Every structure is written in C-alpha cells, then in structure tokens.
C-alpha cells in the first residue's frame, strides 16, 4: 500500500476512498493490505468514515506506527458478517490472523503477512512465524512475503 494515505471525505485521490469504491464495484469481500503505516487513531477515523461499507482492522509497527510496516484487513460489510471476528496479532506490524464466519456455519481463517526486505530478517521472520502458537490454523496465507 506504501502508506496509509489521508482521511479526506470526498477526496477521490484518497487511497481509502479508492479502496472503498474498488471493494464495492468489484464485490471484494476481504482485502489484505501490507505496508499500511496505519496508526490506531487513523484506523478509528477510517472506520468512522466508512462505517456503512467497511470494517478496517490493522496491526501497526509498535515502534513507528505511521512510518513503517503495518498489516490490515479490510472487510466489505455488504458481503461479510463482521459481528463475530476473532483477531490475533501474531507479530505486530508484520502478521495478523483473522477468523470469521463464512458461508453459514463455516469459518475461515486468514493469515496476512508482511515479510521484511532484508534477507536475514526475512529468514528470522519465517522462523518466528513457524514457532508462533496460532489459536487457529490458517486456511489462507497471503501477503507480501518479500522473498526474492
């Protein structure tokens, strides 16, 4: 995502307005974002602004919330039941797990990751992630792995 953008009502150049429109027009139920630079305050404002259509759940970098890392889920409220979500921050700013109701009595668990750019840090990230005790096994793993 390369940063969180600005919270500007009616500004069509705003990233979040574009996300809102994209999810509505293309009927995207769940969007996973990386490199969000999304602070909890910004997340709160976005949830207030897009309350009717979107639910945004993020995990910022604890050391630099607005300037580095960050992962988030964006849920289309017209397509997803957001009342009973289970969110686990696995690695702050790097990995977040979401469990939600999916298709009547089924659940879906999605792990959203943003791997470090540095090769050694990236290797350590995957080792740490493998050793993490996740409350639910992911059905889907996605994100920006930064493996080149």
GROMACS .gro file of C-alpha atoms in nm:
model
  148
    1UNK     CA    1   0.000   0.000   0.000
    2UNK     CA    2   0.303   0.225   0.058
    3UNK     CA    3   0.147   0.421   0.341
    4UNK     CA    4  -0.195   0.487   0.484
    5UNK     CA    5  -0.298   0.788   0.282
    6UNK     CA    6  -0.516   1.060   0.431
    7UNK     CA    7  -0.864   1.064   0.576
    8UNK     CA    8  -1.037   1.311   0.343
    9UNK     CA    9  -1.409   1.291   0.284
   10UNK     CA   10  -1.492   1.335  -0.082
   11UNK     CA   11  -1.130   1.341  -0.199
   12UNK     CA   12  -1.127   1.097  -0.490
   13UNK     CA   13  -0.748   1.086  -0.485
   14UNK     CA   14  -0.750   0.939  -0.134
   15UNK     CA   15  -0.634   0.576  -0.117
   16UNK     CA   16  -0.909   0.474   0.121
   17UNK     CA   17  -1.185   0.621  -0.094
   18UNK     CA   18  -1.044   0.423  -0.386
   19UNK     CA   19  -1.036   0.107  -0.173
   20UNK     CA   20  -1.396   0.165  -0.069
   21UNK     CA   21  -1.503   0.209  -0.431
   22UNK     CA   22  -1.295  -0.086  -0.555
   23UNK     CA   23  -1.440  -0.322  -0.295
   24UNK     CA   24  -1.793  -0.206  -0.370
   25UNK     CA   25  -1.763  -0.212  -0.752
   26UNK     CA   26  -1.573  -0.539  -0.780
   27UNK     CA   27  -1.761  -0.706  -0.493
   28UNK     CA   28  -1.445  -0.783  -0.297
   29UNK     CA   29  -1.536  -0.936   0.038
   30UNK     CA   30  -1.194  -0.929   0.207
   31UNK     CA   31  -0.886  -0.728   0.119
   32UNK     CA   32  -0.550  -0.788   0.287
   33UNK     CA   33  -0.308  -0.494   0.288
   34UNK     CA   34   0.059  -0.463   0.375
   35UNK     CA   35   0.284  -0.162   0.435
   36UNK     CA   36  -0.017   0.029   0.562
   37UNK     CA   37   0.159   0.270   0.804
   38UNK     CA   38  -0.182   0.275   0.975
   39UNK     CA   39  -0.195   0.408   1.330
   40UNK     CA   40  -0.479   0.306   1.561
   41UNK     CA   41  -0.607   0.666   1.550
   42UNK     CA   42  -0.613   0.665   1.169
   43UNK     CA   43  -0.782   0.325   1.174
   44UNK     CA   44  -1.051   0.461   1.407
   45UNK     CA   45  -1.116   0.762   1.182
   46UNK     CA   46  -1.137   0.540   0.874
   47UNK     CA   47  -1.383   0.308   1.046
   48UNK     CA   48  -1.597   0.609   1.137
   49UNK     CA   49  -1.579   0.748   0.784
   50UNK     CA   50  -1.658   0.421   0.605
   51UNK     CA   51  -1.876   0.271   0.878
   52UNK     CA   52  -2.159   0.170   0.646
   53UNK     CA   53  -1.940  -0.018   0.398
   54UNK     CA   54  -1.609  -0.121   0.552
   55UNK     CA   55  -1.452  -0.264   0.865
   56UNK     CA   56  -1.078  -0.198   0.887
   57UNK     CA   57  -0.862  -0.397   1.128
   58UNK     CA   58  -0.492  -0.327   1.144
   59UNK     CA   59  -0.175  -0.406   1.326
   60UNK     CA   60   0.077  -0.120   1.320
   61UNK     CA   61   0.450  -0.133   1.379
   62UNK     CA   62   0.477  -0.064   1.754
   63UNK     CA   63   0.798   0.138   1.714
   64UNK     CA   64   0.687   0.355   1.421
   65UNK     CA   65   0.312   0.316   1.355
   66UNK     CA   66   0.278   0.583   1.085
   67UNK     CA   67   0.613   0.536   0.916
   68UNK     CA   68   0.685   0.168   0.874
   69UNK     CA   69   0.538  -0.176   0.821
   70UNK     CA   70   0.179  -0.250   0.914
   71UNK     CA   71  -0.075  -0.508   0.801
   72UNK     CA   72  -0.451  -0.476   0.781
   73UNK     CA   73  -0.770  -0.646   0.673
   74UNK     CA   74  -1.047  -0.451   0.506
   75UNK     CA   75  -1.387  -0.621   0.517
   76UNK     CA   76  -1.679  -0.536   0.292
   77UNK     CA   77  -1.974  -0.519   0.535
   78UNK     CA   78  -2.218  -0.579   0.250
   79UNK     CA   79  -2.062  -0.923   0.197
   80UNK     CA   80  -1.907  -1.030   0.528
   81UNK     CA   81  -2.056  -1.070   0.874
   82UNK     CA   82  -1.826  -0.860   1.093
   83UNK     CA   83  -2.008  -0.920   1.422
   84UNK     CA   84  -1.808  -1.221   1.539
   85UNK     CA   85  -1.447  -1.173   1.428
   86UNK     CA   86  -1.152  -1.319   1.612
   87UNK     CA   87  -0.834  -1.118   1.553
   88UNK     CA   88  -0.488  -1.226   1.669
   89UNK     CA   89  -0.185  -1.006   1.620
   90UNK     CA   90   0.083  -1.269   1.566
   91UNK     CA   91   0.376  -1.031   1.506
   92UNK     CA   92   0.289  -0.660   1.546
   93UNK     CA   93   0.311  -0.477   1.216
   94UNK     CA   94   0.407  -0.799   1.037
   95UNK     CA   95   0.142  -1.070   1.079
   96UNK     CA   96  -0.225  -1.072   1.175
   97UNK     CA   97  -0.467  -1.367   1.186
   98UNK     CA   98  -0.840  -1.330   1.138
   99UNK     CA   99  -1.111  -1.590   1.195
  100UNK     CA  100  -1.459  -1.504   1.070
  101UNK     CA  101  -1.793  -1.664   0.990
  102UNK     CA  102  -1.805  -1.779   0.633
  103UNK     CA  103  -2.092  -1.937   0.446
  104UNK     CA  104  -2.347  -2.014   0.719
  105UNK     CA  105  -2.191  -2.240   0.983
  106UNK     CA  106  -1.835  -2.248   0.846
  107UNK     CA  107  -1.541  -2.033   0.949
  108UNK     CA  108  -1.247  -1.901   0.753
  109UNK     CA  109  -0.903  -1.823   0.900
  110UNK     CA  110  -0.671  -1.591   0.706
  111UNK     CA  111  -0.312  -1.505   0.794
  112UNK     CA  112  -0.192  -1.175   0.644
  113UNK     CA  113   0.186  -1.124   0.650
  114UNK     CA  114   0.435  -0.857   0.550
  115UNK     CA  115   0.786  -1.002   0.539
  116UNK     CA  116   1.098  -0.792   0.598
  117UNK     CA  117   1.304  -0.678   0.298
  118UNK     CA  118   1.639  -0.776   0.448
  119UNK     CA  119   1.725  -1.139   0.374
  120UNK     CA  120   1.844  -1.232   0.723
  121UNK     CA  121   1.549  -1.056   0.888
  122UNK     CA  122   1.315  -1.226   0.645
  123UNK     CA  123   1.453  -1.571   0.730
  124UNK     CA  124   1.416  -1.497   1.102
  125UNK     CA  125   1.062  -1.369   1.045
  126UNK     CA  126   0.955  -1.702   0.891
  127UNK     CA  127   1.123  -1.900   1.168
  128UNK     CA  128   0.944  -1.689   1.430
  129UNK     CA  129   0.614  -1.726   1.244
  130UNK     CA  130   0.656  -2.103   1.224
  131UNK     CA  131   0.718  -2.117   1.601
  132UNK     CA  132   0.420  -1.895   1.684
  133UNK     CA  133   0.134  -2.068   1.859
  134UNK     CA  134  -0.160  -1.967   1.646
  135UNK     CA  135  -0.502  -2.011   1.806
  136UNK     CA  136  -0.640  -2.136   1.472
  137UNK     CA  137  -0.465  -2.293   1.173
  138UNK     CA  138  -0.488  -2.062   0.874
  139UNK     CA  139  -0.696  -2.171   0.576
  140UNK     CA  140  -0.530  -1.899   0.368
  141UNK     CA  141  -0.183  -1.744   0.394
  142UNK     CA  142  -0.131  -1.429   0.191
  143UNK     CA  143   0.060  -1.105   0.188
  144UNK     CA  144   0.386  -0.954   0.074
  145UNK     CA  145   0.648  -1.217   0.152
  146UNK     CA  146   0.942  -1.011   0.019
  147UNK     CA  147   1.114  -1.330  -0.093
  148UNK     CA  148   1.327  -1.263  -0.399
   0.00000   0.00000   0.00000
